[in-house]
């Protein structure tokens, strides 16, 4: 039980740097303890890849302006957001399914794929929260290790697909490694996989890169689903808005496993998401700041003998193999939340890129 909970924390990336794995375990529910830690200790939060600058000013205003609409169900407002998203990607509203964060989208796609049993293919490590859930229903997990440079290994993923494989998951850029696939190779891969199975491409972090989304493929390819979120570059993790982009028939199909399609986002959150899409200044500002602070952090970590994988995201994957101090104890004593170890071999961990001040503090306590 104890070790299960420990690996759960590691897996979802909330495993709070050594800290607190034991303190968390003393409280009944991991998710509640998570909230309580943050409220009681006011730590520097570098564990969950949140955007420290958000929500955008326009989103904050929209949330406040629409609070009083919260006594009404938000169908019309959600339709407005669906249209805005469709327009952004040159698709139609039929190609969009909203979720309370992209977690709900991953959950829906997983549960839909598992309906007929069989297997799914997933790299390790990746964002596997949903996979741990669906595996318990008997949907067989086929894991594929990353390449030595911590990229998703597309040829091996392809080779791992079985006759009964119903879902292949690709996180691009990948969490926790921050590595990105070459777009041409990825396009070729998803097109080929989609002839046999659903392929789910999680683009939670693509806005931190210059690589275009794969959403242009969904009208022509029924088995390609793209998951996206307002939690990262838009800085709305606590507002819980995400969505899927897919062929309209696929959106219809996967909607069967949700009781109320497009019904799980609150009115203020939806209003904020609509406003966020218009706030290009905020998005560009976040992008620039994350890139600058990431550069600073990686440079400083390397000086401390902490080798980092080049990152395409708002987090950094690094090895503690050559770092002589007790990283986790230092974080714990200085009230900084990071993650646990993702890969024991090489002692690989992850840190979110916070503000410059937060990262200066992080570097200072490690020095
Ligand atoms: C790759 C990836 N996908 C999806 C999510 C889920 O995000 P949300 O449910 O907040 O949209 C996360 C969260 O960290 C993530 O890292």
XYZ file of C-alpha atoms and ligand atoms in Angstrom:
383
model
C 0.000 0.000 0.000
C 2.735 2.330 1.080
C 4.816 1.708 -2.023
C 1.746 1.876 -4.256
C 0.974 5.311 -3.037
C 4.580 6.329 -3.429
C 4.660 5.234 -7.056
C 1.315 6.901 -7.655
C 2.746 10.182 -6.467
C 5.794 9.761 -8.621
C 3.785 8.809 -11.611
C 1.519 11.824 -11.603
C 4.383 14.142 -10.978
C 3.055 15.411 -7.682
C 5.483 13.361 -5.703
C 6.697 16.217 -3.740
C 10.406 16.112 -3.663
C 11.166 13.618 -1.077
C 9.330 15.920 1.234
C 6.722 14.834 1.737
C 6.047 11.612 0.406
C 5.969 10.461 4.042
C 3.989 13.425 5.342
C 1.446 12.992 2.585
C 1.027 9.383 3.460
C -0.094 10.247 6.936
C -3.213 11.912 5.609
C -6.024 9.800 4.273
C -6.478 10.839 0.644
C -3.540 11.745 -1.585
C -5.499 14.401 -3.417
C -6.687 16.062 -0.247
C -3.273 15.971 1.276
C -1.987 17.640 -1.876
C -4.333 20.569 -1.334
C -3.577 20.742 2.353
C 0.188 20.864 1.830
C -0.150 23.815 -0.426
C -2.477 25.753 1.776
C -0.620 25.160 5.016
C 2.953 25.535 3.851
C 2.755 28.009 0.954
C 5.680 26.344 -0.784
C 7.297 27.295 -4.066
C 5.347 25.042 -6.403
C 7.578 23.544 -9.052
C 5.917 20.150 -9.212
C 2.954 20.281 -11.591
C 4.026 22.289 -14.639
C 1.688 25.145 -13.844
C 2.110 28.575 -15.367
C 3.079 30.994 -12.584
C 1.909 34.047 -14.548
C -1.673 33.076 -15.313
C -4.558 33.372 -15.787
C -4.229 36.165 -18.320
C -5.589 39.609 -17.417
C -8.444 39.215 -19.912
C -9.292 35.795 -18.459
C -9.338 37.125 -14.902
C -11.755 39.856 -15.896
C -13.972 37.418 -17.790
C -14.102 35.078 -14.776
C -15.178 37.908 -12.506
C -17.683 39.246 -15.030
C -19.337 35.841 -15.415
C -19.412 34.716 -11.800
C -23.032 35.768 -11.458
C -23.990 33.592 -14.427
C -23.070 30.592 -12.316
C -26.685 29.978 -11.315
C -27.374 28.901 -14.923
C -26.088 25.900 -16.850
C -23.505 27.079 -19.293
C -24.560 25.474 -22.587
C -24.652 28.641 -24.667
C -21.397 29.916 -23.237
C -19.725 26.551 -23.912
C -20.992 26.601 -27.493
C -19.311 29.975 -27.876
C -16.023 28.485 -26.682
C -16.400 25.454 -28.954
C -16.862 27.813 -31.928
C -13.849 29.898 -30.918
C -11.678 26.775 -30.651
C -12.952 25.419 -33.968
C -12.158 28.742 -35.638
C -8.655 28.826 -34.149
C -7.859 25.455 -35.748
C -9.832 25.920 -38.928
C -12.258 23.141 -37.960
C -15.962 23.060 -37.115
C -17.692 22.734 -33.736
C -18.385 19.064 -34.550
C -14.648 18.434 -34.294
C -14.445 19.623 -30.666
C -15.252 17.931 -27.345
C -14.773 19.904 -24.137
C -13.552 18.412 -20.859
C -12.799 19.545 -17.319
C -9.132 19.778 -18.208
C -7.545 17.516 -20.771
C -7.414 14.892 -18.014
C -11.110 14.306 -18.664
C -10.410 13.989 -22.393
C -7.665 11.410 -21.813
C -10.023 9.609 -19.482
C -12.876 9.560 -22.035
C -10.622 8.367 -24.861
C -9.140 5.657 -22.643
C -12.527 4.420 -21.458
C -13.921 4.455 -24.985
C -10.913 2.534 -26.331
C -11.173 -0.049 -23.565
C -14.842 -0.834 -24.272
C -13.978 -3.818 -26.436
C -10.971 -4.916 -24.377
C -7.578 -5.501 -25.976
C -4.470 -3.439 -25.400
C -2.975 0.042 -25.574
C 0.581 1.161 -26.293
C 2.247 3.852 -24.208
C 5.848 5.070 -23.831
C 7.545 5.154 -20.414
C 8.007 7.534 -18.818
C 5.167 9.733 -20.016
C 2.016 11.326 -18.618
C 0.514 8.068 -17.430
C -2.069 9.143 -14.869
C -4.965 7.985 -17.084
C -3.168 4.774 -18.064
C -2.923 3.672 -14.449
C -6.672 4.092 -14.156
C -7.668 2.255 -17.344
C -5.288 -0.629 -16.758
C -7.401 -1.556 -13.746
C -10.359 -2.255 -16.030
C -8.412 -5.033 -17.744
C -7.251 -2.974 -20.734
C -3.761 -4.356 -21.296
C -0.863 -1.900 -21.116
C 2.059 -2.349 -23.521
C 4.943 -0.102 -22.539
C 7.770 1.085 -24.749
C 10.932 2.640 -23.253
C 12.231 5.961 -24.542
C 15.369 6.215 -26.645
C 18.635 6.999 -24.838
C 18.139 10.696 -25.579
C 14.767 10.466 -23.799
C 12.599 10.746 -26.887
C 9.558 8.634 -27.687
C 10.775 5.712 -29.776
C 8.366 5.712 -32.720
C 9.673 2.625 -34.558
C 9.525 0.553 -31.369
C 6.052 1.930 -30.574
C 4.963 0.859 -34.055
C 6.443 -2.599 -33.599
C 4.673 -2.963 -30.237
C 1.204 -2.598 -31.756
C -0.734 -5.877 -31.609
C -3.800 -7.053 -33.513
C -5.942 -6.191 -30.471
C -4.362 -2.739 -29.882
C -7.093 -0.101 -29.707
C -5.144 2.953 -28.571
C -1.638 4.374 -28.987
C -0.664 7.377 -26.844
C 1.912 9.988 -27.823
C 2.678 13.007 -25.657
C 4.412 15.632 -27.786
C 6.379 17.293 -26.264
C 6.641 14.505 -23.736
C 6.051 14.887 -20.022
C 8.281 14.388 -17.983
C 11.218 14.528 -20.411
C 10.384 17.735 -22.333
C 11.570 16.137 -25.571
C 9.779 16.736 -28.861
C 9.401 14.531 -31.915
C 10.216 15.686 -35.425
C 6.918 16.685 -36.946
C 7.371 14.869 -40.260
C 8.164 11.603 -38.522
C 5.264 12.049 -36.135
C 2.828 12.767 -38.981
C 3.972 9.667 -40.801
C 3.631 7.627 -37.602
C 0.142 8.777 -36.640
C -1.187 8.331 -40.163
C 0.118 4.784 -40.264
C -1.063 3.884 -36.762
C -4.496 5.334 -37.469
C -5.036 2.663 -40.101
C -5.113 0.099 -37.284
C -5.954 1.842 -34.036
C -6.940 5.109 -32.387
C -3.946 7.351 -31.820
C -4.133 9.999 -29.130
C -1.675 12.874 -29.407
C -1.428 14.918 -26.220
C -0.351 18.465 -27.102
C -0.532 19.923 -23.584
C 2.872 21.590 -24.000
C 3.044 22.273 -27.719
C 2.331 25.977 -27.191
C 5.792 26.304 -25.631
C 7.268 25.324 -29.007
C 7.079 26.612 -32.553
C 5.874 23.242 -33.836
C 2.383 23.371 -35.390
C -0.387 21.198 -33.934
C -1.436 18.009 -35.718
C -5.059 19.191 -35.650
C -5.032 19.638 -39.443
C -5.073 15.836 -39.764
C -8.313 15.144 -37.927
C -10.810 15.937 -40.702
C -9.242 13.334 -42.974
C -8.222 10.701 -40.430
C -10.935 9.306 -38.186
C -8.601 7.573 -35.774
C -6.488 10.583 -34.783
C -7.471 12.458 -31.613
C -5.621 15.531 -30.351
C -5.872 16.471 -26.653
C -5.320 20.109 -25.672
C -5.572 22.169 -22.504
C -5.935 25.666 -21.101
C -3.888 24.588 -18.051
C -0.413 25.300 -19.364
C 0.419 28.294 -21.554
C -2.964 29.865 -20.749
C -2.303 29.508 -17.019
C -5.707 28.088 -16.084
C -4.837 24.761 -14.409
C -7.261 25.352 -11.551
C -10.072 26.442 -13.882
C -10.168 22.970 -15.529
C -10.730 23.469 -19.251
C -9.398 21.106 -21.911
C -10.649 19.663 -25.162
C -10.298 17.045 -27.867
C -10.040 17.726 -31.585
C -11.046 14.840 -33.830
C -13.123 13.816 -36.816
C -16.798 14.577 -36.144
C -17.718 10.872 -36.172
C -14.974 10.171 -33.661
C -16.170 12.989 -31.409
C -19.649 11.416 -31.557
C -18.280 7.964 -30.814
C -16.151 8.916 -27.832
C -18.936 11.115 -26.454
C -20.873 7.909 -25.768
C -18.806 7.281 -22.656
C -19.568 10.637 -21.097
C -22.944 11.359 -19.526
C -23.065 14.996 -20.588
C -20.825 15.837 -23.533
C -19.484 19.384 -23.205
C -21.152 19.681 -19.795
C -18.273 19.668 -17.359
C -16.724 23.144 -17.596
C -18.021 25.903 -15.303
C -19.369 29.176 -16.697
C -16.564 31.397 -15.285
C -13.934 28.953 -16.570
C -15.463 28.856 -20.027
C -15.692 32.654 -20.125
C -12.042 32.829 -19.087
C -11.034 30.376 -21.806
C -12.838 32.433 -24.469
C -11.042 35.556 -23.264
C -7.696 33.732 -23.075
C -7.848 32.836 -26.738
C -7.904 36.555 -27.495
C -5.038 37.445 -25.179
C -2.112 36.919 -27.526
C -0.007 39.380 -25.581
C -0.234 37.195 -22.464
C 0.576 34.008 -24.381
C 3.608 35.573 -26.060
C 4.758 37.050 -22.737
C 4.518 33.669 -21.008
C 6.326 31.959 -23.859
C 9.186 34.486 -23.731
C 9.521 34.394 -19.954
C 9.436 30.590 -19.758
C 12.101 30.343 -22.464
C 14.338 32.880 -20.738
C 13.975 31.437 -17.233
C 14.370 27.894 -18.561
C 17.665 28.860 -20.194
C 18.855 30.431 -16.940
C 17.809 27.389 -14.887
C 19.409 24.818 -17.175
C 22.670 26.806 -17.324
C 22.806 27.036 -13.547
C 21.866 23.391 -12.988
C 24.578 22.259 -15.377
C 27.102 24.286 -13.363
C 26.025 22.215 -10.336
C 26.704 18.938 -12.167
C 23.042 18.327 -12.772
C 22.755 17.316 -16.414
C 19.532 18.418 -18.092
C 17.763 17.151 -21.191
C 17.147 20.047 -23.638
C 13.567 21.107 -22.931
C 10.749 22.155 -25.246
C 8.355 22.799 -22.383
C 7.859 24.660 -19.113
C 9.708 21.962 -17.172
C 13.145 20.375 -17.140
C 14.141 16.702 -16.879
C 17.477 16.140 -15.214
C 19.718 13.492 -13.716
C 20.931 13.581 -10.143
C 23.528 10.885 -10.846
C 26.483 13.314 -10.490
C 24.980 15.635 -7.866
C 26.540 14.905 -4.521
C 24.128 16.641 -2.132
C 20.739 15.341 -0.995
C 18.497 17.079 -3.531
C 15.229 15.961 -1.987
C 16.211 16.950 1.510
C 17.279 20.401 0.291
C 13.932 20.931 -1.389
C 12.054 19.704 1.632
C 13.934 21.913 4.054
C 13.399 24.950 1.848
C 9.726 24.338 1.190
C 10.084 23.797 -2.544
C 7.898 21.252 -4.295
C 9.451 19.216 -7.083
C 8.737 15.691 -8.194
C 10.149 12.364 -7.105
C 12.287 10.105 -9.261
C 10.819 8.968 -12.580
C 13.635 6.632 -13.550
C 15.718 5.045 -10.828
C 18.534 4.325 -13.247
C 20.265 7.666 -13.591
C 18.045 9.214 -10.882
C 15.953 11.258 -13.279
C 13.657 13.895 -11.855
C 11.713 16.908 -13.137
C 11.320 20.525 -12.138
C 8.790 23.051 -13.408
C 10.059 26.400 -14.689
C 8.624 28.964 -12.272
C 9.308 32.689 -12.157
C 12.891 33.977 -12.284
C 12.790 34.655 -8.527
C 11.553 31.130 -7.808
C 14.234 29.560 -9.966
C 16.936 31.749 -8.404
C 15.795 30.454 -5.026
C 15.820 26.869 -6.353
C 19.384 27.269 -7.638
C 20.509 29.011 -4.452
C 19.397 26.176 -2.193
C 21.065 23.578 -4.438
C 24.363 25.467 -4.628
C 1.009 15.816 -20.838
C -0.160 16.226 -20.012
N -1.367 15.979 -20.482
C -2.459 16.329 -19.800
C -2.352 16.942 -18.563
C -3.597 17.255 -17.831
O -3.788 18.603 -17.728
P -5.202 19.234 -17.452
O -6.126 18.165 -16.988
O -4.952 20.247 -16.399
O -5.636 19.822 -18.746
C -1.094 17.213 -18.022
C -0.954 17.850 -16.718
O 0.080 18.118 -16.199
C 0.034 16.832 -18.774
O 1.264 17.034 -18.326
